Coordinates of C-alpha atoms in Angstrom, one line a residue:
X19 CA -10.6 -13.9 21.2
X20 CA -11.5 -12.6 17.7
X21 CA -12.5 -8.8 17.5
X22 CA -15.1 -8.2 15.0
X23 CA -14.7 -4.9 13.2
X24 CA -17.5 -2.7 12.8
X25 CA -18.9 -2.2 9.2
X26 CA -17.2 1.0 7.6
X27 CA -19.6 3.2 5.6
X28 CA -18.1 5.7 2.7
X29 CA -19.9 8.4 0.9
X30 CA -19.3 8.1 -3.0
X31 CA -17.7 11.0 -4.6
X32 CA -19.7 10.2 -7.8
X33 CA -23.2 9.9 -6.7
X34 CA -23.1 11.2 -3.1
X35 CA -24.7 8.0 -1.7
X36 CA -23.6 6.5 1.5
X37 CA -22.8 2.7 1.4
X38 CA -21.1 0.0 3.4
X39 CA -17.6 -0.7 2.3
X40 CA -17.1 -4.4 1.0
X41 CA -13.5 -4.9 0.2
X42 CA -12.6 -7.1 -2.8
X43 CA -9.3 -8.4 -4.0
X44 CA -8.4 -9.1 -7.7
X45 CA -5.3 -10.3 -9.5
X46 CA -4.7 -7.9 -12.5
X47 CA -3.3 -9.1 -15.8
X48 CA 0.3 -8.1 -14.8
X49 CA 0.0 -10.2 -11.5
X50 CA -0.5 -7.3 -9.2
X51 CA -3.0 -7.8 -6.3
X52 CA -5.6 -4.9 -6.3
X53 CA -7.7 -4.4 -3.1
X54 CA -10.6 -2.2 -3.7
X55 CA -14.3 -1.5 -3.2
X56 CA -17.2 -0.4 -5.5
X57 CA -20.1 1.9 -4.9
X58 CA -23.2 -0.3 -5.2
X59 CA -25.2 2.6 -6.4
X60 CA -23.3 3.9 -9.4
X61 CA -20.4 1.4 -9.7
X62 CA -17.5 3.8 -9.1
X63 CA -14.4 1.8 -8.0
X64 CA -12.1 2.9 -5.3
X65 CA -8.6 1.3 -5.0
X66 CA -7.5 0.9 -1.4
X67 CA -4.1 -0.5 -2.2
X68 CA -2.3 -2.3 -4.9
X69 CA 0.9 -4.5 -4.7
X70 CA 3.1 -6.5 -6.8
X71 CA 6.0 -8.8 -6.3
X72 CA 8.5 -5.9 -6.8
X73 CA 6.9 -3.9 -4.0
X74 CA 6.7 -7.0 -1.8
X75 CA 10.5 -7.5 -2.3
X76 CA 11.3 -3.8 -1.5
X77 CA 9.1 -3.9 1.6
X78 CA 11.0 -7.0 2.8
X79 CA 14.3 -5.3 2.2
X80 CA 13.2 -2.2 4.0
X81 CA 12.1 -4.4 7.0
X82 CA 15.6 -5.8 7.0
X83 CA 17.1 -2.3 6.8
X84 CA 15.0 -1.1 9.8
X85 CA 16.5 -4.0 11.9
X86 CA 19.9 -3.1 10.9
X87 CA 19.2 0.6 11.8
X88 CA 18.3 -0.4 15.2
X89 CA 21.7 -2.0 15.7
X90 CA 23.7 0.6 14.1
X91 CA 26.7 1.6 16.2
X92 CA 27.9 4.7 14.4
X93 CA 26.3 7.8 13.1
X94 CA 27.6 7.0 9.7
X95 CA 26.0 3.5 9.6
X96 CA 22.7 5.0 10.9
X97 CA 22.8 7.8 8.2
X98 CA 23.6 5.4 5.5
X99 CA 20.8 3.0 6.5
X100 CA 18.3 5.8 6.8
X101 CA 19.1 7.1 3.4
X102 CA 18.5 3.7 2.0
X103 CA 15.2 3.4 3.8
X104 CA 14.0 6.7 2.6
X105 CA 15.1 5.9 -1.0
X106 CA 13.1 2.7 -0.8
X107 CA 10.1 4.3 0.6
X108 CA 10.2 6.8 -2.2
X109 CA 10.5 4.1 -4.9
X110 CA 7.7 2.1 -3.4
X111 CA 5.3 5.1 -3.3
X112 CA 6.1 5.9 -7.1
X113 CA 5.6 2.1 -8.0
X114 CA 2.3 2.0 -6.2
X115 CA 1.1 5.2 -7.9
X116 CA 2.0 3.7 -11.3
X117 CA 0.1 0.6 -10.4
X118 CA -3.0 2.6 -9.4
X119 CA -2.9 4.7 -12.6
X120 CA -2.8 1.5 -14.7
X121 CA -5.5 -0.2 -12.6
X122 CA -7.9 2.5 -13.3

């Protein structure tokens, strides 16, 4: 059975009009995948998320590290893996922020 999600409404920060969110996807010039929606009243664009191959690679690495963390047998292993995960999370957030700024 497929669950149908209810339409999501938003209120535009620019024109204060309520509208139904219609997600769109665009591949940018640098190959990033930008997912966004646009206010149909004034045209203001809202970026929901943006991702590129570098971020995908880091996310896959983080997934692998989480699996290793679950089977860590010593505190030292656990701490080392957790530190790597935290560093990757920080790097991903910074990279996403840079992509969002460029995509504006």
